[in-house]
Short mmCIF file of C-alpha atoms in Angstrom, two decimals:
data_model
loop_
_atom_site.label_atom_id
_atom_site.label_comp_id
_atom_site.label_asym_id
_atom_site.label_seq_id
_atom_site.Cartn_x
_atom_site.Cartn_y
_atom_site.Cartn_z
CA UNK A 1 8.02 0.30 2.27
CA UNK A 2 7.75 0.31 6.10
CA UNK A 3 4.70 1.31 7.50
CA UNK A 4 3.56 4.58 8.79
CA UNK A 5 3.40 5.34 12.89
CA UNK A 6 0.64 7.62 14.06
CA UNK A 7 -0.41 8.04 17.35
CA UNK A 8 -3.88 10.00 18.35
CA UNK A 9 -3.11 11.26 21.65
CA UNK A 10 -5.95 13.99 22.95
CA UNK A 11 -4.98 15.82 26.21
CA UNK A 12 -8.45 15.76 27.98
CA UNK A 13 -10.53 13.43 27.52
CA UNK A 14 -14.08 12.44 26.03
CA UNK A 15 -13.38 14.26 22.77
CA UNK A 16 -14.29 11.56 20.76
CA UNK A 17 -10.08 10.11 19.92
CA UNK A 18 -10.72 6.71 20.14
CA UNK A 19 -13.97 7.25 17.60
CA UNK A 20 -12.42 9.21 15.04
CA UNK A 21 -9.45 6.64 15.51
CA UNK A 22 -11.47 3.64 14.67
CA UNK A 23 -13.46 5.43 12.00
CA UNK A 24 -10.22 5.64 10.37
CA UNK A 25 -8.60 2.48 10.51
CA UNK A 26 -12.05 1.53 8.92
CA UNK A 27 -11.63 3.69 5.92
CA UNK A 28 -8.43 3.74 5.10
CA UNK A 29 -8.94 -0.77 5.10
CA UNK A 30 -11.66 -0.40 2.87
CA UNK A 31 -9.58 1.59 0.20
CA UNK A 32 -7.31 -1.16 0.73
CA UNK A 33 -4.58 0.27 2.70
CA UNK A 34 -3.14 -2.85 5.42
CA UNK A 35 -3.96 -1.05 9.25
CA UNK A 36 -3.15 -2.23 12.57
CA UNK A 37 -4.70 -0.34 15.56
CA UNK A 38 -2.98 -0.63 18.88
CA UNK A 39 -4.96 0.06 21.86
CA UNK A 40 -2.71 1.95 24.36
CA UNK A 41 -5.18 3.40 27.01
CA UNK A 42 -4.58 1.08 29.15
CA UNK A 43 -6.62 2.64 31.80
CA UNK A 44 -9.88 3.10 29.55
CA UNK A 45 -9.41 0.37 27.00
CA UNK A 46 -12.17 1.14 24.22
CA UNK A 47 -10.97 0.24 20.40
CA UNK A 48 -12.64 -3.48 21.36
CA UNK A 49 -16.21 -1.71 21.57
CA UNK A 50 -15.79 -0.37 18.49
CA UNK A 51 -15.17 -2.90 16.63
CA UNK A 52 -16.84 -5.44 18.22
CA UNK A 53 -19.30 -5.64 15.37
CA UNK A 54 -16.92 -7.14 13.28
CA UNK A 55 -14.69 -8.88 14.89
CA UNK A 56 -15.25 -12.79 15.51
CA UNK A 57 -13.27 -13.32 18.52
CA UNK A 58 -12.77 -11.52 22.11
CA UNK A 59 -9.52 -10.20 22.54
CA UNK A 60 -7.35 -12.96 24.43
CA UNK A 61 -4.03 -10.59 25.40
CA UNK A 62 -2.87 -7.35 24.01
CA UNK A 63 -0.33 -4.53 24.53
CA UNK A 64 0.40 -5.47 28.75
CA UNK A 65 1.03 -8.83 27.48
CA UNK A 66 3.74 -7.47 25.32
CA UNK A 67 5.14 -5.84 28.61
CA UNK A 68 4.80 -9.78 30.37
CA UNK A 69 6.37 -11.41 27.58
CA UNK A 70 9.59 -9.15 27.98
CA UNK A 71 9.97 -9.50 31.89
CA UNK A 72 9.44 -13.34 31.03
CA UNK A 73 12.72 -12.73 28.19
CA UNK A 74 10.80 -13.02 25.33
CA UNK A 75 12.94 -11.26 22.31
CA UNK A 76 10.01 -10.61 19.73
CA UNK A 77 6.87 -10.20 20.58
CA UNK A 78 3.90 -12.75 20.67
CA UNK A 79 1.00 -13.07 18.42
CA UNK A 80 -1.70 -10.72 19.98
CA UNK A 81 -3.35 -9.41 17.28
CA UNK A 82 -7.29 -10.12 16.25
CA UNK A 83 -8.46 -9.91 12.44
CA UNK A 84 -10.96 -7.06 11.84
CA UNK A 85 -13.27 -7.70 9.61
CA UNK A 86 -14.26 -4.86 6.62
CA UNK A 87 -15.27 -4.46 3.10
CA UNK A 88 -12.50 -3.28 0.65
CA UNK A 89 -8.78 -5.16 -0.44
CA UNK A 90 -6.96 -4.46 3.01
CA UNK A 91 -7.05 -5.70 5.68
CA UNK A 92 -7.53 -4.11 9.72
CA UNK A 93 -5.74 -5.77 12.85
CA UNK A 94 -6.54 -4.77 16.92
CA UNK A 95 -3.71 -4.99 19.49
CA UNK A 96 -6.36 -4.88 21.92
CA UNK A 97 -4.97 -3.34 25.23
CA UNK A 98 -5.42 -7.27 26.81
CA UNK A 99 -7.75 -9.14 27.88
CA UNK A 100 -10.67 -7.94 29.19
CA UNK A 101 -11.49 -10.48 32.59
CA UNK A 102 -11.49 -9.49 36.18
CA UNK A 103 -6.97 -10.05 35.93
CA UNK A 104 -7.27 -7.46 33.54
CA UNK A 105 -6.71 -4.07 36.64
CA UNK A 106 -4.17 -6.28 37.98
CA UNK A 107 -1.81 -7.19 35.38
CA UNK A 108 -2.48 -3.86 34.07
CA UNK A 109 -1.66 -1.99 37.80
CA UNK A 110 1.10 -3.96 37.83
CA UNK A 111 3.50 -2.79 35.44
CA UNK A 112 6.32 -0.62 36.15
CA UNK A 113 7.16 1.01 32.75
CA UNK A 114 9.60 2.96 34.43
CA UNK A 115 11.40 0.11 35.59
CA UNK A 116 10.71 -1.60 32.01
CA UNK A 117 12.64 1.21 30.23
CA UNK A 118 15.75 0.23 32.63
CA UNK A 119 15.89 -2.75 31.39
CA UNK A 120 15.62 -2.54 27.84
CA UNK A 121 11.89 -2.66 27.34
CA UNK A 122 12.36 -0.12 24.60
CA UNK A 123 14.65 -2.63 22.78
CA UNK A 124 11.89 -4.58 22.74
CA UNK A 125 9.64 -2.24 21.49
CA UNK A 126 11.68 -0.94 18.29
CA UNK A 127 11.67 -5.11 17.41
CA UNK A 128 8.05 -4.54 17.79
CA UNK A 129 7.69 -1.82 15.90
CA UNK A 130 9.34 -3.10 12.98
CA UNK A 131 7.45 -5.87 12.38
CA UNK A 132 3.99 -3.96 13.44
CA UNK A 133 5.53 -1.64 10.19
CA UNK A 134 6.87 -4.14 8.17
CA UNK A 135 3.06 -5.97 7.54
CA UNK A 136 1.08 -2.91 7.77
CA UNK A 137 0.75 0.24 6.01
CA UNK A 138 -0.68 2.91 8.91
CA UNK A 139 0.01 1.44 12.68
CA UNK A 140 -2.67 3.59 14.13
CA UNK A 141 -2.49 4.27 18.70
CA UNK A 142 -4.93 5.13 20.44
CA UNK A 143 -2.78 6.81 23.59
CA UNK A 144 -4.16 7.55 26.76
CA UNK A 145 -5.07 11.17 28.25
CA UNK A 146 -2.60 13.25 29.85
CA UNK A 147 1.44 12.71 30.46
CA UNK A 148 2.39 10.37 31.69
CA UNK A 149 4.53 7.39 30.99
CA UNK A 150 2.63 5.76 28.94
CA UNK A 151 1.80 8.58 27.22
CA UNK A 152 4.98 9.08 26.21
CA UNK A 153 5.36 5.78 24.61
CA UNK A 154 2.80 6.71 22.46
CA UNK A 155 3.84 10.56 21.02
CA UNK A 156 7.61 10.14 21.87
CA UNK A 157 9.28 6.72 21.20
CA UNK A 158 6.55 4.94 19.05
CA UNK A 159 4.57 7.59 16.09
CA UNK A 160 6.30 8.70 12.84
CA UNK A 161 2.98 11.19 13.51
CA UNK A 162 1.16 12.74 15.47
CA UNK A 163 -2.37 13.62 15.62
CA UNK A 164 -3.84 15.83 18.00
CA UNK A 165 -8.18 15.34 19.00
CA UNK A 166 -8.82 18.72 20.85
CA UNK A 167 -12.78 20.03 21.09
CA UNK A 168 -13.79 23.83 21.28
CA UNK A 169 -13.01 24.84 24.52
CA UNK A 170 -10.58 26.49 26.73
CA UNK A 171 -9.04 23.32 28.75
CA UNK A 172 -7.96 22.01 25.07
CA UNK A 173 -6.55 25.12 23.48
CA UNK A 174 -4.23 25.42 26.34
CA UNK A 175 -2.07 22.21 25.76
CA UNK A 176 -3.08 21.55 22.17
CA UNK A 177 0.36 22.73 21.07
CA UNK A 178 2.16 22.43 23.66
CA UNK A 179 1.49 18.48 23.50
CA UNK A 180 4.26 18.24 20.19
CA UNK A 181 6.59 20.48 21.66
CA UNK A 182 6.97 18.40 24.63
CA UNK A 183 6.84 14.92 22.62
CA UNK A 184 9.97 16.46 20.65
CA UNK A 185 11.68 17.49 23.94
CA UNK A 186 10.81 13.52 24.78
CA UNK A 187 12.66 12.39 21.50
CA UNK A 188 14.98 14.49 21.72
CA UNK A 189 16.37 12.94 25.28
CA UNK A 190 16.16 8.76 23.53
CA UNK A 191 18.84 7.33 20.71
CA UNK A 192 16.46 6.65 17.96
CA UNK A 193 16.51 8.65 15.26
CA UNK A 194 13.26 9.86 14.56
CA UNK A 195 12.73 13.72 12.94
CA UNK A 196 10.39 16.39 14.66
CA UNK A 197 7.25 15.70 14.84
CA UNK A 198 4.51 16.25 11.99
CA UNK A 199 1.15 17.13 14.02
CA UNK A 200 -2.45 16.96 12.19
CA UNK A 201 -4.85 18.55 14.92
CA UNK A 202 -8.63 17.55 14.16
CA UNK A 203 -11.09 19.71 15.99
CA UNK A 204 -13.83 17.33 17.13
CA UNK A 205 -17.49 17.20 17.94
CA UNK A 206 -18.32 20.65 16.44
CA UNK A 207 -21.94 21.02 17.16
CA UNK A 208 -22.06 23.79 14.03
CA UNK A 209 -26.05 23.05 13.07
CA UNK A 210 -27.46 25.35 15.63
CA UNK A 211 -25.13 27.21 16.57
CA UNK A 212 -24.06 28.02 13.90
CA UNK A 213 -22.34 31.46 14.42
CA UNK A 214 -20.28 30.55 17.69
CA UNK A 215 -19.13 27.22 16.15
CA UNK A 216 -18.08 29.37 13.12
CA UNK A 217 -16.47 31.86 15.85
CA UNK A 218 -14.74 29.01 17.74
CA UNK A 219 -13.98 27.19 15.00
CA UNK A 220 -11.71 30.41 13.76
CA UNK A 221 -10.63 30.92 17.38
CA UNK A 222 -9.07 27.39 17.02
CA UNK A 223 -7.51 28.15 13.97
CA UNK A 224 -5.55 30.61 14.71
CA UNK A 225 -4.08 29.02 18.07
CA UNK A 226 -2.81 25.61 16.46
CA UNK A 227 -2.16 27.45 12.95
CA UNK A 228 2.23 26.92 14.48
CA UNK A 229 1.20 22.71 14.23
CA UNK A 230 0.71 23.35 10.63
CA UNK A 231 3.81 25.21 9.74
CA UNK A 232 5.72 22.59 8.87
CA UNK A 233 3.21 20.31 6.35
CA UNK A 234 0.77 21.84 5.21
CA UNK A 235 1.15 23.70 1.66
CA UNK A 236 1.91 28.08 2.49
CA UNK A 237 -1.42 29.14 -0.05
CA UNK A 238 -3.65 27.04 1.99
CA UNK A 239 -5.24 29.65 4.67
CA UNK A 240 -5.28 27.20 8.98
CA UNK A 241 -8.41 28.47 8.96
CA UNK A 242 -10.28 26.39 5.44
CA UNK A 243 -7.58 23.03 6.44
CA UNK A 244 -9.00 23.39 10.29
CA UNK A 245 -11.72 23.20 8.80
CA UNK A 246 -11.42 20.09 6.56
CA UNK A 247 -9.92 18.46 9.43
CA UNK A 248 -13.23 19.55 12.36
CA UNK A 249 -15.43 16.12 12.83
CA UNK A 250 -19.08 17.94 13.41
CA UNK A 251 -21.04 17.04 16.33
CA UNK A 252 -23.95 14.33 15.16
CA UNK A 253 -25.38 13.47 18.15
CA UNK A 254 -27.44 10.41 16.80
CA UNK A 255 -23.84 8.81 16.89
CA UNK A 256 -23.37 9.54 20.51
CA UNK A 257 -24.82 6.56 22.16
CA UNK A 258 -23.07 4.10 22.47
CA UNK A 259 -19.63 2.82 20.62
CA UNK A 260 -20.70 3.17 17.14
CA UNK A 261 -18.87 3.75 13.63
CA UNK A 262 -20.82 5.69 11.01
CA UNK A 263 -18.16 4.74 8.44
CA UNK A 264 -19.91 1.66 9.24
CA UNK A 265 -22.96 2.52 7.18
CA UNK A 266 -22.97 6.06 5.34
CA UNK A 267 -20.75 3.92 2.46
CA UNK A 268 -21.15 7.19 0.35
CA UNK A 269 -21.74 9.71 2.19
CA UNK A 270 -23.14 13.52 1.83
CA UNK A 271 -21.26 16.96 3.03
CA UNK A 272 -23.80 16.98 6.05
CA UNK A 273 -22.71 13.32 7.02
CA UNK A 274 -20.41 12.89 10.15
CA UNK A 275 -18.52 10.06 7.24
CA UNK A 276 -17.78 13.05 5.08
CA UNK A 277 -15.38 14.82 7.97
CA UNK A 278 -13.46 11.55 8.80
CA UNK A 279 -12.81 10.52 5.31
CA UNK A 280 -11.21 13.82 4.55
CA UNK A 281 -9.04 13.68 7.18
CA UNK A 282 -7.88 9.96 6.43
CA UNK A 283 -7.45 11.22 2.76
CA UNK A 284 -5.11 13.72 4.58
CA UNK A 285 -3.73 11.22 6.79
CA UNK A 286 -3.15 8.37 3.70
CA UNK A 287 -1.17 11.32 1.77
CA UNK A 288 1.69 11.41 3.78
CA UNK A 289 -0.07 15.10 5.00
CA UNK A 290 0.87 16.20 1.25
CA UNK A 291 -0.75 17.85 -1.59
CA UNK A 292 -3.48 20.31 0.76
CA UNK A 293 -3.17 22.73 -2.08
CA UNK A 294 -5.48 20.31 -4.59
CA UNK A 295 -7.72 18.60 -1.20
CA UNK A 296 -8.24 23.27 -0.81
CA UNK A 297 -9.86 23.29 -4.56
CA UNK A 298 -11.16 19.88 -5.27
CA UNK A 299 -11.82 17.76 -2.59
CA UNK A 300 -14.01 14.80 -3.82
CA UNK A 301 -10.72 14.65 -6.15
CA UNK A 302 -8.60 13.89 -2.99
CA UNK A 303 -10.43 11.92 -1.60
CA UNK A 304 -11.21 10.20 -4.63
CA UNK A 305 -6.77 9.95 -4.87
CA UNK A 306 -6.64 8.21 -1.83
CA UNK A 307 -9.41 6.12 -1.98
CA UNK A 308 -7.60 4.62 -5.54
CA UNK A 309 -4.14 4.26 -4.38
CA UNK A 310 -4.20 0.69 -4.27
CA UNK A 311 -7.42 -0.17 -6.17
CA UNK A 312 -6.97 -2.53 -9.38
CA UNK A 313 -10.26 -1.70 -11.68
CA UNK A 314 -12.09 -3.84 -13.51
CA UNK A 315 -11.41 -1.82 -16.70
CA UNK A 316 -8.24 0.08 -18.77
CA UNK A 317 -10.78 1.93 -20.54
CA UNK A 318 -14.72 2.41 -20.53
CA UNK A 319 -16.12 3.71 -24.43
CA UNK A 320 -18.92 5.59 -23.70
CA UNK A 321 -20.31 6.24 -26.93
CA UNK A 322 -24.03 7.31 -28.94
CA UNK A 323 -25.98 4.17 -31.14
CA UNK A 324 -24.75 6.28 -33.76
CA UNK A 325 -21.38 4.70 -33.73
CA UNK A 326 -22.06 1.54 -32.93
CA UNK A 327 -20.14 -0.10 -35.23
CA UNK A 328 -17.26 1.65 -34.58
CA UNK A 329 -17.09 2.10 -31.07
CA UNK A 330 -17.57 -2.35 -31.03
CA UNK A 331 -14.62 -2.36 -33.95
CA UNK A 332 -12.17 0.33 -31.43
CA UNK A 333 -12.97 -1.62 -28.30
CA UNK A 334 -12.21 -5.22 -29.98
CA UNK A 335 -8.82 -3.57 -31.09
CA UNK A 336 -8.17 -2.44 -27.79
CA UNK A 337 -8.21 -5.49 -26.05
CA UNK A 338 -6.17 -7.15 -29.23
CA UNK A 339 -3.99 -4.59 -27.48
CA UNK A 340 -3.58 -5.76 -23.76
CA UNK A 341 -5.92 -3.40 -22.39
CA UNK A 342 -9.52 -4.25 -20.68
CA UNK A 343 -12.02 -2.05 -22.53
CA UNK A 344 -15.96 -2.37 -22.28
CA UNK A 345 -18.61 0.00 -24.15
CA UNK A 346 -20.64 1.84 -21.41
CA UNK A 347 -24.04 0.87 -21.42
CA UNK A 348 -25.97 3.45 -19.22
CA UNK A 349 -27.59 6.26 -20.72
CA UNK A 350 -29.26 7.45 -17.79
CA UNK A 351 -27.73 10.20 -15.32
CA UNK A 352 -29.67 8.79 -12.20
CA UNK A 353 -28.01 6.02 -12.71
CA UNK A 354 -24.57 7.37 -13.02
CA UNK A 355 -25.03 8.62 -10.03
CA UNK A 356 -25.77 4.96 -8.06
CA UNK A 357 -22.91 3.28 -10.32
CA UNK A 358 -18.96 2.16 -9.30
CA UNK A 359 -16.94 3.43 -10.74
CA UNK A 360 -15.56 0.23 -14.07
CA UNK A 361 -12.51 1.77 -15.13
CA UNK A 362 -9.66 4.21 -14.68
CA UNK A 363 -9.96 5.78 -18.07
CA UNK A 364 -13.06 7.17 -19.82
CA UNK A 365 -12.84 7.52 -23.53
CA UNK A 366 -15.86 9.68 -25.01
CA UNK A 367 -17.17 9.33 -29.08
CA UNK A 368 -18.90 12.48 -29.72
CA UNK A 369 -20.74 12.90 -32.92
CA UNK A 370 -21.82 15.68 -33.36
CA UNK A 371 -22.65 17.20 -30.26
CA UNK A 372 -21.62 15.10 -26.99
CA UNK A 373 -25.19 13.97 -25.81
CA UNK A 374 -26.22 15.24 -21.70
CA UNK A 375 -25.40 12.20 -20.35
CA UNK A 376 -22.27 11.62 -21.68
CA UNK A 377 -21.21 14.90 -20.75
CA UNK A 378 -22.94 13.72 -16.72
CA UNK A 379 -20.67 11.12 -16.74
CA UNK A 380 -17.86 12.85 -17.57
CA UNK A 381 -18.29 15.12 -14.89
CA UNK A 382 -18.88 12.36 -12.92
CA UNK A 383 -15.47 11.11 -13.68
CA UNK A 384 -13.65 14.21 -13.19
CA UNK A 385 -14.52 14.92 -9.69
CA UNK A 386 -12.62 10.83 -8.88
CA UNK A 387 -9.93 11.60 -12.10
CA UNK A 388 -6.69 12.12 -9.86
CA UNK A 389 -4.45 9.53 -9.11
CA UNK A 390 -2.09 9.48 -5.71
CA UNK A 391 1.60 10.60 -6.87
CA UNK A 392 0.89 12.18 -10.11
CA UNK A 393 -0.88 8.83 -11.46
CA UNK A 394 -3.72 10.61 -13.48
CA UNK A 395 -7.11 8.91 -14.64
CA UNK A 396 -7.19 10.20 -17.90
CA UNK A 397 -10.41 11.40 -20.29
CA UNK A 398 -9.92 11.25 -23.86
CA UNK A 399 -12.72 12.41 -26.17
CA UNK A 400 -12.56 10.70 -29.80
CA UNK A 401 -14.26 13.26 -32.46
CA UNK A 402 -16.40 11.86 -35.67
CA UNK A 403 -15.71 14.12 -38.32
CA UNK A 404 -19.86 14.54 -38.06
CA UNK A 405 -18.20 16.60 -34.58
CA UNK A 406 -18.32 20.63 -34.16
CA UNK A 407 -15.65 20.91 -31.72
CA UNK A 408 -17.00 25.06 -30.87
CA UNK A 409 -20.61 23.60 -29.76
CA UNK A 410 -18.45 21.41 -27.05
CA UNK A 411 -18.84 21.92 -23.25
CA UNK A 412 -15.73 23.44 -22.19
CA UNK A 413 -13.90 21.14 -20.34
CA UNK A 414 -14.72 18.76 -22.90
CA UNK A 415 -13.48 21.17 -25.58
CA UNK A 416 -10.09 22.14 -24.01
CA UNK A 417 -9.18 18.41 -24.20
CA UNK A 418 -6.30 17.47 -26.88
CA UNK A 419 -8.54 15.30 -29.28
CA UNK A 420 -8.25 12.59 -31.58
CA UNK A 421 -9.90 12.07 -34.79
CA UNK A 422 -12.21 9.17 -34.70
CA UNK A 423 -11.73 9.08 -38.83
CA UNK A 424 -12.15 5.98 -41.08
CA UNK A 425 -10.28 3.66 -38.98
CA UNK A 426 -10.51 2.66 -34.66
CA UNK A 427 -7.35 0.84 -35.18
CA UNK A 428 -5.91 3.75 -35.02
CA UNK A 429 -7.52 5.19 -32.42
CA UNK A 430 -6.59 2.18 -30.37
CA UNK A 431 -2.71 2.52 -30.34
CA UNK A 432 -3.45 6.47 -29.61
CA UNK A 433 -5.39 5.17 -26.56
CA UNK A 434 -2.90 2.17 -25.98
CA UNK A 435 -0.22 4.56 -26.09
CA UNK A 436 -1.47 7.09 -23.77
CA UNK A 437 -2.85 4.99 -21.65
CA UNK A 438 0.45 2.99 -20.88
CA UNK A 439 1.85 6.24 -20.31
CA UNK A 440 4.75 5.42 -23.09
CA UNK A 441 5.28 7.06 -26.22
CA UNK A 442 3.77 5.71 -29.05
CA UNK A 443 5.54 3.44 -31.67
CA UNK A 444 4.85 6.13 -33.98
CA UNK A 445 6.85 7.28 -37.01
CA UNK A 446 8.22 11.45 -36.16
CA UNK A 447 6.55 14.42 -38.02
CA UNK A 448 9.56 14.22 -40.76
CA UNK A 449 8.24 11.04 -42.27
CA UNK A 450 4.81 11.20 -41.81
CA UNK A 451 4.94 14.48 -43.74
CA UNK A 452 7.95 13.01 -46.42
CA UNK A 453 5.35 10.22 -47.14
CA UNK A 454 2.52 12.21 -47.98
CA UNK A 455 4.45 14.60 -49.91
CA UNK A 456 5.32 12.16 -51.92
CA UNK A 457 2.06 10.47 -52.46
CA UNK A 458 0.12 14.02 -53.58
CA UNK A 459 3.49 14.39 -55.92
CA UNK A 460 2.37 10.75 -57.59
CA UNK A 461 1.03 11.14 -61.02
CA UNK A 462 -2.40 9.41 -61.89
CA UNK A 463 -0.49 8.63 -65.52
CA UNK A 464 2.89 7.02 -66.30
CA UNK A 465 4.73 6.13 -69.51
CA UNK A 466 4.47 2.54 -69.36
CA UNK A 467 2.16 0.22 -67.60
CA UNK A 468 5.05 -1.87 -66.05
CA UNK A 469 5.65 1.64 -64.06
CA UNK A 470 2.48 1.44 -61.86
CA UNK A 471 3.92 -2.16 -60.67
CA UNK A 472 6.94 -0.41 -59.18
CA UNK A 473 4.76 2.02 -57.67
CA UNK A 474 2.55 -0.62 -56.58
CA UNK A 475 5.32 -2.73 -54.49
CA UNK A 476 6.37 1.24 -52.86
CA UNK A 477 3.55 1.91 -52.06
CA UNK A 478 2.61 -1.56 -50.03
CA UNK A 479 5.96 -0.52 -48.52
CA UNK A 480 5.55 2.06 -47.21
CA UNK A 481 2.15 0.67 -45.69
CA UNK A 482 4.28 -2.04 -44.20
CA UNK A 483 6.90 -0.01 -42.49
CA UNK A 484 4.04 2.63 -41.61
CA UNK A 485 2.55 -0.45 -39.43
CA UNK A 486 5.24 -1.37 -37.84
CA UNK A 487 6.30 1.77 -37.02
CA UNK A 488 10.23 1.86 -38.91
CA UNK A 489 10.84 5.34 -39.58
CA UNK A 490 14.17 4.40 -42.36
CA UNK A 491 12.46 2.55 -43.88
CA UNK A 492 9.56 4.34 -44.56
CA UNK A 493 11.55 7.21 -45.57
CA UNK A 494 13.59 5.06 -48.12
CA UNK A 495 10.43 4.00 -49.63
CA UNK A 496 9.45 7.75 -49.83
CA UNK A 497 11.87 8.45 -51.26
CA UNK A 498 11.79 5.67 -54.44
CA UNK A 499 8.40 6.94 -54.74
CA UNK A 500 9.42 11.02 -55.54
CA UNK A 501 11.99 8.98 -57.96
CA UNK A 502 9.99 6.72 -60.27
CA UNK A 503 6.68 10.26 -59.71
CA UNK A 504 9.65 11.99 -62.02
CA UNK A 505 9.98 9.67 -64.72
CA UNK A 506 8.72 10.71 -68.18
CA UNK A 507 7.88 9.40 -71.53
CA UNK A 508 7.10 10.24 -75.07
CA UNK A 509 3.56 8.82 -76.50
CA UNK A 510 0.75 7.18 -75.11
CA UNK A 511 0.87 6.92 -71.29
CA UNK A 512 -0.94 4.91 -68.98
CA UNK A 513 -3.74 5.51 -66.62
CA UNK A 514 -3.28 4.93 -62.91
CA UNK A 515 -5.24 1.27 -62.33
CA UNK A 516 -8.04 1.72 -60.17
CA UNK A 517 -7.32 -0.45 -57.41
CA UNK A 518 -3.85 1.22 -57.18
CA UNK A 519 -5.56 4.52 -56.97
CA UNK A 520 -7.17 3.43 -53.87
CA UNK A 521 -4.26 2.09 -52.22
CA UNK A 522 -2.86 5.62 -52.56
CA UNK A 523 -5.67 7.49 -51.39
CA UNK A 524 -6.63 5.23 -48.54
CA UNK A 525 -2.29 5.67 -47.26
CA UNK A 526 -2.08 9.13 -48.19
CA UNK A 527 -5.75 9.29 -45.75
CA UNK A 528 -4.27 7.33 -42.68
CA UNK A 529 -0.97 9.33 -42.21
CA UNK A 530 -3.01 13.02 -42.51
CA UNK A 531 -5.05 11.55 -40.08
CA UNK A 532 -1.67 10.97 -37.76
CA UNK A 533 -0.60 14.22 -38.70
CA UNK A 534 -3.65 15.96 -37.07
CA UNK A 535 -3.81 13.28 -34.20
CA UNK A 536 -0.51 13.58 -33.12
CA UNK A 537 0.36 17.86 -34.08
CA UNK A 538 -3.44 18.91 -32.94
#
């Protein structure tokens, strides 16, 4: 799938546009996305300063070289992209404005963009765009301010979406909505099939720590002005002023000195830190401006969905259990591993450690004996804060109860889950968990077949006219067990019918008693079937 081109634009300078874009680029790359940043603010380039701490070399070329390559007859862009080192499974690259030497200003000013387009530069840019979007999930363009030929390239020709960064003053608000209209008008005159712009307004540098009453007033004023920008993508039930609060980058004086990126230092930000707001904006971009109703309900889950989109978990399932169920837990994990799931037991019983830990597994399974312990509840609550997955890919919480457990004593969020019964055979729970985590129906005999088999077993008499009849019973019970293990519904029904027929045999005189080992086998099979009936019809 081709990547998405997003231009970051501001009508006025000094609003933190480059800072915001560079921060979001780092976050997306850290979350596993392939990101290319392009510095098209040619008169005042600055992205290379923000990325300097994580770049191994300085740019030797860039955007202005694309123009000179085209004038030299190139059909495809010469590689001018530099790798930017960030943690995570994604990648971050920079196409700078150009080489920052004494010749830069002259080379930049010598470019006549109108003349370039007259010579076919638009087609060359389309080739560049195809290459960029083929190699990256997101192409983020830092556009120059104001109205110019360069700004039109960045806002009309190249992008799929716009991010408009503005501050709380009338100079910005007078133009922020009109930007999209002008870009759409310019796009309509171009011979390329691009939909009308989807625009993300970002209110930047709002100082709400001291003058919070004035900040609140201006935030509501800004929300009213930019409301038209939300019309074609914001979920109708989400108020515009609430959404803009999620899209507001606060002013923090510490980060106003130099070209610093807080996201490089604030790896797990708290709500009062600037990276917390930047994470929210990055999540909206990562999710294609979609699912904003989820953002309204649970910001942390929304961000986690974007963060985990490309994540490979170390484990499929983490099993949390008390010491009283240690043996059953070990058997369960062994069965899960045998079924191909990567499962391990949670080793932390300290809630403080849980808050500092990472997320090693995609799913969490609680084994409850009696009541859920305090640390199990903490573990489950922490998991649920990050449980929603992208595109409906839900990370799941499972609750398995021992026979000693009291459902009514569970916390509400656990009581409302579908519960599995541990019973005496953890391998049955392993099969159920395997089916549920894989998102496919378990190869399980249907309810009718299970009920028929249970009725046949319950109808089996303890005495028979002669001992040889029990040999037939033993053979039939063994066949039912094999059919149950293999999920063969028809065979299970056939053996159940045979057992019911055998049970009807009568005779005169002395009766033979069912051997103890056969009675044990019958009771064991019946218990297994009853547990399945309970587990799958609860």
